[in-house]
């Protein structure tokens, strides 16, 4: 069974990058080594993993990645802190 990870990293400029991968360790290494000069994180290294969750269904992983990318900074911070009450509150605003 394949596992797909949706992850969020914090960049040196305090911005967040969200992605999907089948190997979180490798992907984090790639971000920090600057493998792709066109990647958002290239000029914002080093990055730090602040959140990840796994999926067995790639479509659900892609949907979660897209949903997180649409979230406000406050909502992303609430997720990182596992403050689900705040996430619900921010969702109603």
PDB file of N, CA and C in Angstrom:
ATOM      1  N   UNK A   1       0.838  -1.181   0.000  1.00  0.00           N
ATOM      2  CA  UNK A   1       0.000   0.000   0.000  1.00  0.00           C
ATOM      3  C   UNK A   1       0.882   1.242   0.000  1.00  0.00           C
ATOM      4  N   UNK A   2       0.589   2.148  -0.906  1.00  0.00           N
ATOM      5  CA  UNK A   2       1.337   3.396  -0.989  1.00  0.00           C
ATOM      6  C   UNK A   2       0.821   4.387   0.038  1.00  0.00           C
ATOM      7  N   UNK A   3       1.746   5.159   0.591  1.00  0.00           N
ATOM      8  CA  UNK A   3       1.406   6.217   1.546  1.00  0.00           C
ATOM      9  C   UNK A   3       1.774   7.553   0.915  1.00  0.00           C
ATOM     10  N   UNK A   4       0.875   8.502   1.037  1.00  0.00           N
ATOM     11  CA  UNK A   4       1.094   9.856   0.531  1.00  0.00           C
ATOM     12  C   UNK A   4       1.036  10.810   1.712  1.00  0.00           C
ATOM     13  N   UNK A   5       1.988  11.695   1.775  1.00  0.00           N
ATOM     14  CA  UNK A   5       2.097  12.634   2.890  1.00  0.00           C
ATOM     15  C   UNK A   5       1.801  14.048   2.415  1.00  0.00           C
ATOM     16  N   UNK A   6       0.938  14.732   3.139  1.00  0.00           N
ATOM     17  CA  UNK A   6       0.736  16.161   2.953  1.00  0.00           C
ATOM     18  C   UNK A   6       1.536  16.815   4.072  1.00  0.00           C
ATOM     19  N   UNK A   7       2.399  17.739   3.701  1.00  0.00           N
ATOM     20  CA  UNK A   7       3.303  18.325   4.685  1.00  0.00           C
ATOM     21  C   UNK A   7       3.308  19.847   4.569  1.00  0.00           C
ATOM     22  N   UNK A   8       3.710  20.476   5.666  1.00  0.00           N
ATOM     23  CA  UNK A   8       3.870  21.929   5.685  1.00  0.00           C
ATOM     24  C   UNK A   8       5.222  22.226   6.311  1.00  0.00           C
ATOM     25  N   UNK A   9       5.970  23.094   5.653  1.00  0.00           N
ATOM     26  CA  UNK A   9       7.243  23.545   6.204  1.00  0.00           C
ATOM     27  C   UNK A   9       7.174  25.045   6.457  1.00  0.00           C
ATOM     28  N   UNK A  10       7.943  25.474   7.446  1.00  0.00           N
ATOM     29  CA  UNK A  10       8.101  26.906   7.685  1.00  0.00           C
ATOM     30  C   UNK A  10       9.442  27.320   7.097  1.00  0.00           C
ATOM     31  N   UNK A  11       9.411  28.373   6.318  1.00  0.00           N
ATOM     32  CA  UNK A  11      10.617  28.887   5.663  1.00  0.00           C
ATOM     33  C   UNK A  11      11.298  29.918   6.568  1.00  0.00           C
ATOM     34  N   UNK A  12      12.505  30.297   6.206  1.00  0.00           N
ATOM     35  CA  UNK A  12      13.255  31.265   7.016  1.00  0.00           C
ATOM     36  C   UNK A  12      12.587  32.628   7.065  1.00  0.00           C
ATOM     37  N   UNK A  13      11.747  32.942   6.086  1.00  0.00           N
ATOM     38  CA  UNK A  13      11.025  34.219   6.114  1.00  0.00           C
ATOM     39  C   UNK A  13       9.686  34.097   6.848  1.00  0.00           C
ATOM     40  N   UNK A  14       9.484  32.960   7.549  1.00  0.00           N
ATOM     41  CA  UNK A  14       8.288  32.660   8.342  1.00  0.00           C
ATOM     42  C   UNK A  14       7.057  32.377   7.489  1.00  0.00           C
ATOM     43  N   UNK A  15       7.231  32.215   6.178  1.00  0.00           N
ATOM     44  CA  UNK A  15       6.109  31.812   5.328  1.00  0.00           C
ATOM     45  C   UNK A  15       5.998  30.289   5.381  1.00  0.00           C
ATOM     46  N   UNK A  16       4.854  29.791   4.920  1.00  0.00           N
ATOM     47  CA  UNK A  16       4.611  28.358   4.904  1.00  0.00           C
ATOM     48  C   UNK A  16       4.568  27.849   3.471  1.00  0.00           C
ATOM     49  N   UNK A  17       5.068  26.643   3.294  1.00  0.00           N
ATOM     50  CA  UNK A  17       4.967  25.949   2.022  1.00  0.00           C
ATOM     51  C   UNK A  17       4.276  24.619   2.291  1.00  0.00           C
ATOM     52  N   UNK A  18       3.294  24.270   1.479  1.00  0.00           N
ATOM     53  CA  UNK A  18       2.548  23.033   1.632  1.00  0.00           C
ATOM     54  C   UNK A  18       2.748  22.197   0.388  1.00  0.00           C
ATOM     55  N   UNK A  19       3.005  20.921   0.585  1.00  0.00           N
ATOM     56  CA  UNK A  19       3.209  20.035  -0.544  1.00  0.00           C
ATOM     57  C   UNK A  19       2.738  18.627  -0.246  1.00  0.00           C
ATOM     58  N   UNK A  20       2.932  17.759  -1.212  1.00  0.00           N
ATOM     59  CA  UNK A  20       2.567  16.345  -1.092  1.00  0.00           C
ATOM     60  C   UNK A  20       3.738  15.520  -1.593  1.00  0.00           C
ATOM     61  N   UNK A  21       3.980  14.388  -0.956  1.00  0.00           N
ATOM     62  CA  UNK A  21       5.103  13.539  -1.324  1.00  0.00           C
ATOM     63  C   UNK A  21       4.830  12.109  -0.880  1.00  0.00           C
ATOM     64  N   UNK A  22       5.632  11.188  -1.371  1.00  0.00           N
ATOM     65  CA  UNK A  22       5.565   9.814  -0.874  1.00  0.00           C
ATOM     66  C   UNK A  22       6.731   9.517   0.070  1.00  0.00           C
ATOM     67  N   UNK A  23       7.589  10.522   0.298  1.00  0.00           N
ATOM     68  CA  UNK A  23       8.743  10.352   1.186  1.00  0.00           C
ATOM     69  C   UNK A  23       9.076  11.706   1.827  1.00  0.00           C
ATOM     70  N   UNK A  24       8.603  11.923   3.033  1.00  0.00           N
ATOM     71  CA  UNK A  24       8.764  13.221   3.692  1.00  0.00           C
ATOM     72  C   UNK A  24      10.237  13.550   3.937  1.00  0.00           C
ATOM     73  N   UNK A  25      10.998  12.589   4.406  1.00  0.00           N
ATOM     74  CA  UNK A  25      12.422  12.852   4.700  1.00  0.00           C
ATOM     75  C   UNK A  25      13.177  13.284   3.441  1.00  0.00           C
ATOM     76  N   UNK A  26      12.951  12.554   2.368  1.00  0.00           N
ATOM     77  CA  UNK A  26      13.623  12.901   1.106  1.00  0.00           C
ATOM     78  C   UNK A  26      13.200  14.288   0.637  1.00  0.00           C
ATOM     79  N   UNK A  27      11.902  14.563   0.703  1.00  0.00           N
ATOM     80  CA  UNK A  27      11.401  15.851   0.217  1.00  0.00           C
ATOM     81  C   UNK A  27      11.931  16.998   1.051  1.00  0.00           C
ATOM     82  N   UNK A  28      12.006  16.835   2.355  1.00  0.00           N
ATOM     83  CA  UNK A  28      12.571  17.865   3.225  1.00  0.00           C
ATOM     84  C   UNK A  28      14.048  18.089   2.883  1.00  0.00           C
ATOM     85  N   UNK A  29      14.774  17.002   2.653  1.00  0.00           N
ATOM     86  CA  UNK A  29      16.182  17.104   2.252  1.00  0.00           C
ATOM     87  C   UNK A  29      16.295  17.882   0.934  1.00  0.00           C
ATOM     88  N   UNK A  30      15.417  17.565  -0.034  1.00  0.00           N
ATOM     89  CA  UNK A  30      15.447  18.261  -1.330  1.00  0.00           C
ATOM     90  C   UNK A  30      15.182  19.760  -1.156  1.00  0.00           C
ATOM     91  N   UNK A  31      14.206  20.103  -0.335  1.00  0.00           N
ATOM     92  CA  UNK A  31      13.939  21.528  -0.086  1.00  0.00           C
ATOM     93  C   UNK A  31      15.178  22.203   0.493  1.00  0.00           C
ATOM     94  N   UNK A  32      15.777  21.586   1.479  1.00  0.00           N
ATOM     95  CA  UNK A  32      16.909  22.225   2.163  1.00  0.00           C
ATOM     96  C   UNK A  32      18.193  22.226   1.346  1.00  0.00           C
ATOM     97  N   UNK A  33      18.346  21.298   0.429  1.00  0.00           N
ATOM     98  CA  UNK A  33      19.519  21.280  -0.452  1.00  0.00           C
ATOM     99  C   UNK A  33      19.343  22.210  -1.645  1.00  0.00           C
ATOM    100  N   UNK A  34      18.130  22.635  -1.919  1.00  0.00           N
ATOM    101  CA  UNK A  34      17.897  23.522  -3.055  1.00  0.00           C
ATOM    102  C   UNK A  34      17.983  22.811  -4.385  1.00  0.00           C
ATOM    103  N   UNK A  35      17.440  21.616  -4.461  1.00  0.00           N
ATOM    104  CA  UNK A  35      17.495  20.807  -5.681  1.00  0.00           C
ATOM    105  C   UNK A  35      16.820  21.513  -6.863  1.00  0.00           C
ATOM    106  N   UNK A  36      15.694  22.163  -6.602  1.00  0.00           N
ATOM    107  CA  UNK A  36      14.930  22.834  -7.666  1.00  0.00           C
ATOM    108  C   UNK A  36      15.011  24.348  -7.491  1.00  0.00           C
ATOM    109  N   UNK A  37      15.750  25.010  -8.350  1.00  0.00           N
ATOM    110  CA  UNK A  37      15.944  26.460  -8.263  1.00  0.00           C
ATOM    111  C   UNK A  37      14.636  27.230  -8.427  1.00  0.00           C
ATOM    112  N   UNK A  38      13.614  26.601  -9.000  1.00  0.00           N
ATOM    113  CA  UNK A  38      12.340  27.275  -9.242  1.00  0.00           C
ATOM    114  C   UNK A  38      11.321  27.031  -8.130  1.00  0.00           C
ATOM    115  N   UNK A  39      11.691  26.225  -7.159  1.00  0.00           N
ATOM    116  CA  UNK A  39      10.789  25.916  -6.054  1.00  0.00           C
ATOM    117  C   UNK A  39      10.647  27.138  -5.135  1.00  0.00           C
ATOM    118  N   UNK A  40       9.459  27.341  -4.598  1.00  0.00           N
ATOM    119  CA  UNK A  40       9.183  28.453  -3.686  1.00  0.00           C
ATOM    120  C   UNK A  40      10.196  28.514  -2.544  1.00  0.00           C
ATOM    121  N   UNK A  41      10.619  27.365  -2.058  1.00  0.00           N
ATOM    122  CA  UNK A  41      11.497  27.331  -0.880  1.00  0.00           C
ATOM    123  C   UNK A  41      12.967  27.610  -1.197  1.00  0.00           C
ATOM    124  N   UNK A  42      13.337  27.640  -2.467  1.00  0.00           N
ATOM    125  CA  UNK A  42      14.753  27.745  -2.833  1.00  0.00           C
ATOM    126  C   UNK A  42      15.443  28.934  -2.166  1.00  0.00           C
ATOM    127  N   UNK A  43      14.822  30.102  -2.211  1.00  0.00           N
ATOM    128  CA  UNK A  43      15.451  31.300  -1.619  1.00  0.00           C
ATOM    129  C   UNK A  43      15.027  31.503  -0.164  1.00  0.00           C
ATOM    130  N   UNK A  44      14.307  30.547   0.392  1.00  0.00           N
ATOM    131  CA  UNK A  44      13.787  30.667   1.758  1.00  0.00           C
ATOM    132  C   UNK A  44      14.304  29.543   2.652  1.00  0.00           C
ATOM    133  N   UNK A  45      15.464  29.011   2.319  1.00  0.00           N
ATOM    134  CA  UNK A  45      16.067  27.912   3.074  1.00  0.00           C
ATOM    135  C   UNK A  45      16.861  28.435   4.255  1.00  0.00           C
ATOM    136  N   UNK A  46      17.020  27.608   5.285  1.00  0.00           N
ATOM    137  CA  UNK A  46      16.483  26.260   5.424  1.00  0.00           C
ATOM    138  C   UNK A  46      15.016  26.283   5.829  1.00  0.00           C
ATOM    139  N   UNK A  47      14.350  25.158   5.575  1.00  0.00           N
ATOM    140  CA  UNK A  47      12.956  25.021   5.973  1.00  0.00           C
ATOM    141  C   UNK A  47      12.872  24.019   7.115  1.00  0.00           C
ATOM    142  N   UNK A  48      11.783  24.132   7.866  1.00  0.00           N
ATOM    143  CA  UNK A  48      11.573  23.239   9.011  1.00  0.00           C
ATOM    144  C   UNK A  48      10.191  22.612   8.882  1.00  0.00           C
ATOM    145  N   UNK A  49      10.116  21.293   9.014  1.00  0.00           N
ATOM    146  CA  UNK A  49       8.845  20.592   8.961  1.00  0.00           C
ATOM    147  C   UNK A  49       8.019  20.958  10.193  1.00  0.00           C
ATOM    148  N   UNK A  50       6.793  21.450   9.973  1.00  0.00           N
ATOM    149  CA  UNK A  50       5.939  21.842  11.101  1.00  0.00           C
ATOM    150  C   UNK A  50       4.644  21.034  11.153  1.00  0.00           C
ATOM    151  N   UNK A  51       4.330  20.310  10.080  1.00  0.00           N
ATOM    152  CA  UNK A  51       3.097  19.510  10.057  1.00  0.00           C
ATOM    153  C   UNK A  51       3.195  18.482   8.942  1.00  0.00           C
ATOM    154  N   UNK A  52       2.688  17.283   9.204  1.00  0.00           N
ATOM    155  CA  UNK A  52       2.492  16.308   8.137  1.00  0.00           C
ATOM    156  C   UNK A  52       1.454  15.286   8.581  1.00  0.00           C
ATOM    157  N   UNK A  53       0.757  14.758   7.615  1.00  0.00           N
ATOM    158  CA  UNK A  53      -0.228  13.706   7.852  1.00  0.00           C
ATOM    159  C   UNK A  53      -0.247  12.791   6.641  1.00  0.00           C
ATOM    160  N   UNK A  54      -0.616  11.537   6.875  1.00  0.00           N
ATOM    161  CA  UNK A  54      -0.539  10.555   5.794  1.00  0.00           C
ATOM    162  C   UNK A  54      -1.915  10.135   5.296  1.00  0.00           C
ATOM    163  N   UNK A  55      -1.916   9.689   4.033  1.00  0.00           N
ATOM    164  CA  UNK A  55      -3.118   9.217   3.350  1.00  0.00           C
ATOM    165  C   UNK A  55      -2.755   7.983   2.531  1.00  0.00           C
ATOM    166  N   UNK A  56      -3.699   7.080   2.400  1.00  0.00           N
ATOM    167  CA  UNK A  56      -3.509   5.948   1.491  1.00  0.00           C
ATOM    168  C   UNK A  56      -4.173   6.218   0.150  1.00  0.00           C
ATOM    169  N   UNK A  57      -5.099   7.162   0.131  1.00  0.00           N
ATOM    170  CA  UNK A  57      -5.799   7.525  -1.103  1.00  0.00           C
ATOM    171  C   UNK A  57      -5.184   8.813  -1.657  1.00  0.00           C
ATOM    172  N   UNK A  58      -4.542   8.751  -2.817  1.00  0.00           N
ATOM    173  CA  UNK A  58      -3.891   9.952  -3.345  1.00  0.00           C
ATOM    174  C   UNK A  58      -4.861  11.099  -3.614  1.00  0.00           C
ATOM    175  N   UNK A  59      -6.084  10.786  -3.990  1.00  0.00           N
ATOM    176  CA  UNK A  59      -7.063  11.839  -4.256  1.00  0.00           C
ATOM    177  C   UNK A  59      -7.428  12.597  -2.981  1.00  0.00           C
ATOM    178  N   UNK A  60      -7.529  11.891  -1.871  1.00  0.00           N
ATOM    179  CA  UNK A  60      -7.807  12.557  -0.589  1.00  0.00           C
ATOM    180  C   UNK A  60      -6.612  13.413  -0.167  1.00  0.00           C
ATOM    181  N   UNK A  61      -5.403  12.924  -0.423  1.00  0.00           N
ATOM    182  CA  UNK A  61      -4.198  13.696  -0.088  1.00  0.00           C
ATOM    183  C   UNK A  61      -4.152  14.983  -0.908  1.00  0.00           C
ATOM    184  N   UNK A  62      -4.434  14.885  -2.179  1.00  0.00           N
ATOM    185  CA  UNK A  62      -4.425  16.064  -3.054  1.00  0.00           C
ATOM    186  C   UNK A  62      -5.493  17.056  -2.618  1.00  0.00           C
ATOM    187  N   UNK A  63      -6.670  16.555  -2.258  1.00  0.00           N
ATOM    188  CA  UNK A  63      -7.752  17.435  -1.808  1.00  0.00           C
ATOM    189  C   UNK A  63      -7.368  18.155  -0.515  1.00  0.00           C
ATOM    190  N   UNK A  64      -6.720  17.446   0.414  1.00  0.00           N
ATOM    191  CA  UNK A  64      -6.295  18.068   1.674  1.00  0.00           C
ATOM    192  C   UNK A  64      -5.216  19.114   1.421  1.00  0.00           C
ATOM    193  N   UNK A  65      -4.274  18.806   0.547  1.00  0.00           N
ATOM    194  CA  UNK A  65      -3.223  19.771   0.193  1.00  0.00           C
ATOM    195  C   UNK A  65      -3.845  21.052  -0.358  1.00  0.00           C
ATOM    196  N   UNK A  66      -4.787  20.911  -1.278  1.00  0.00           N
ATOM    197  CA  UNK A  66      -5.436  22.085  -1.870  1.00  0.00           C
ATOM    198  C   UNK A  66      -6.215  22.874  -0.828  1.00  0.00           C
ATOM    199  N   UNK A  67      -6.879  22.156   0.072  1.00  0.00           N
ATOM    200  CA  UNK A  67      -7.639  22.838   1.118  1.00  0.00           C
ATOM    201  C   UNK A  67      -6.713  23.648   2.018  1.00  0.00           C
ATOM    202  N   UNK A  68      -5.607  23.043   2.451  1.00  0.00           N
ATOM    203  CA  UNK A  68      -4.656  23.750   3.318  1.00  0.00           C
ATOM    204  C   UNK A  68      -4.071  24.975   2.630  1.00  0.00           C
ATOM    205  N   UNK A  69      -3.786  24.865   1.355  1.00  0.00           N
ATOM    206  CA  UNK A  69      -3.220  25.997   0.621  1.00  0.00           C
ATOM    207  C   UNK A  69      -4.170  27.192   0.601  1.00  0.00           C
ATOM    208  N   UNK A  70      -5.464  26.943   0.737  1.00  0.00           N
ATOM    209  CA  UNK A  70      -6.445  28.015   0.749  1.00  0.00           C
ATOM    210  C   UNK A  70      -6.700  28.608   2.126  1.00  0.00           C
ATOM    211  N   UNK A  71      -6.113  28.033   3.147  1.00  0.00           N
ATOM    212  CA  UNK A  71      -6.328  28.498   4.518  1.00  0.00           C
ATOM    213  C   UNK A  71      -5.542  29.765   4.814  1.00  0.00           C
ATOM    214  N   UNK A  72      -6.054  30.545   5.744  1.00  0.00           N
ATOM    215  CA  UNK A  72      -5.346  31.737   6.219  1.00  0.00           C
ATOM    216  C   UNK A  72      -4.123  31.315   7.038  1.00  0.00           C
ATOM    217  N   UNK A  73      -3.234  32.246   7.237  1.00  0.00           N
ATOM    218  CA  UNK A  73      -2.053  31.995   8.065  1.00  0.00           C
ATOM    219  C   UNK A  73      -2.464  31.589   9.486  1.00  0.00           C
ATOM    220  N   UNK A  74      -3.470  32.282  10.056  1.00  0.00           N
ATOM    221  CA  UNK A  74      -3.920  31.966  11.419  1.00  0.00           C
ATOM    222  C   UNK A  74      -4.455  30.537  11.503  1.00  0.00           C
ATOM    223  N   UNK A  75      -5.168  30.130  10.487  1.00  0.00           N
ATOM    224  CA  UNK A  75      -5.722  28.784  10.486  1.00  0.00           C
ATOM    225  C   UNK A  75      -4.610  27.735  10.362  1.00  0.00           C
ATOM    226  N   UNK A  76      -3.608  28.009   9.541  1.00  0.00           N
ATOM    227  CA  UNK A  76      -2.458  27.099   9.428  1.00  0.00           C
ATOM    228  C   UNK A  76      -1.727  27.007  10.763  1.00  0.00           C
ATOM    229  N   UNK A  77      -1.559  28.128  11.441  1.00  0.00           N
ATOM    230  CA  UNK A  77      -0.888  28.124  12.740  1.00  0.00           C
ATOM    231  C   UNK A  77      -1.697  27.334  13.764  1.00  0.00           C
ATOM    232  N   UNK A  78      -3.015  27.430  13.705  1.00  0.00           N
ATOM    233  CA  UNK A  78      -3.865  26.662  14.608  1.00  0.00           C
ATOM    234  C   UNK A  78      -3.709  25.162  14.340  1.00  0.00           C
ATOM    235  N   UNK A  79      -3.591  24.776  13.070  1.00  0.00           N
ATOM    236  CA  UNK A  79      -3.382  23.370  12.728  1.00  0.00           C
ATOM    237  C   UNK A  79      -2.045  22.883  13.272  1.00  0.00           C
ATOM    238  N   UNK A  80      -1.008  23.672  13.092  1.00  0.00           N
ATOM    239  CA  UNK A  80       0.323  23.307  13.588  1.00  0.00           C
ATOM    240  C   UNK A  80       0.276  23.094  15.102  1.00  0.00           C
ATOM    241  N   UNK A  81      -0.487  23.931  15.782  1.00  0.00           N
ATOM    242  CA  UNK A  81      -0.615  23.842  17.248  1.00  0.00           C
ATOM    243  C   UNK A  81      -1.662  22.805  17.671  1.00  0.00           C
ATOM    244  N   UNK A  82      -2.306  22.168  16.701  1.00  0.00           N
ATOM    245  CA  UNK A  82      -3.381  21.195  16.966  1.00  0.00           C
ATOM    246  C   UNK A  82      -4.509  21.818  17.779  1.00  0.00           C
ATOM    247  N   UNK A  83      -4.797  23.084  17.502  1.00  0.00           N
ATOM    248  CA  UNK A  83      -5.863  23.813  18.185  1.00  0.00           C
ATOM    249  C   UNK A  83      -7.120  23.747  17.308  1.00  0.00           C
ATOM    250  N   UNK A  84      -7.830  22.637  17.405  1.00  0.00           N
ATOM    251  CA  UNK A  84      -8.964  22.388  16.520  1.00  0.00           C
ATOM    252  C   UNK A  84     -10.159  23.281  16.841  1.00  0.00           C
ATOM    253  N   UNK A  85     -10.284  23.714  18.094  1.00  0.00           N
ATOM    254  CA  UNK A  85     -11.341  24.664  18.441  1.00  0.00           C
ATOM    255  C   UNK A  85     -11.139  25.981  17.696  1.00  0.00           C
ATOM    256  N   UNK A  86      -9.884  26.442  17.650  1.00  0.00           N
ATOM    257  CA  UNK A  86      -9.594  27.686  16.936  1.00  0.00           C
ATOM    258  C   UNK A  86      -9.814  27.516  15.433  1.00  0.00           C
ATOM    259  N   UNK A  87      -9.467  26.364  14.895  1.00  0.00           N
ATOM    260  CA  UNK A  87      -9.711  26.118  13.468  1.00  0.00           C
ATOM    261  C   UNK A  87     -11.204  26.238  13.176  1.00  0.00           C
ATOM    262  N   UNK A  88     -12.039  25.637  14.020  1.00  0.00           N
ATOM    263  CA  UNK A  88     -13.488  25.725  13.822  1.00  0.00           C
ATOM    264  C   UNK A  88     -13.960  27.182  13.918  1.00  0.00           C
ATOM    265  N   UNK A  89     -13.437  27.912  14.901  1.00  0.00           N
ATOM    266  CA  UNK A  89     -13.816  29.317  15.076  1.00  0.00           C
ATOM    267  C   UNK A  89     -13.422  30.131  13.836  1.00  0.00           C
ATOM    268  N   UNK A  90     -12.209  29.950  13.368  1.00  0.00           N
ATOM    269  CA  UNK A  90     -11.727  30.694  12.202  1.00  0.00           C
ATOM    270  C   UNK A  90     -12.492  30.318  10.935  1.00  0.00           C
ATOM    271  N   UNK A  91     -13.005  29.113  10.881  1.00  0.00           N
ATOM    272  CA  UNK A  91     -13.779  28.661   9.722  1.00  0.00           C
ATOM    273  C   UNK A  91     -15.104  29.385   9.620  1.00  0.00           C
ATOM    274  N   UNK A  92     -15.616  29.834  10.771  1.00  0.00           N
ATOM    275  CA  UNK A  92     -16.915  30.522  10.789  1.00  0.00           C
ATOM    276  C   UNK A  92     -16.767  32.012  10.486  1.00  0.00           C
ATOM    277  N   UNK A  93     -15.548  32.515  10.533  1.00  0.00           N
ATOM    278  CA  UNK A  93     -15.329  33.966  10.319  1.00  0.00           C
ATOM    279  C   UNK A  93     -15.326  34.303   8.845  1.00  0.00           C
TER     280      UNK A  93
END
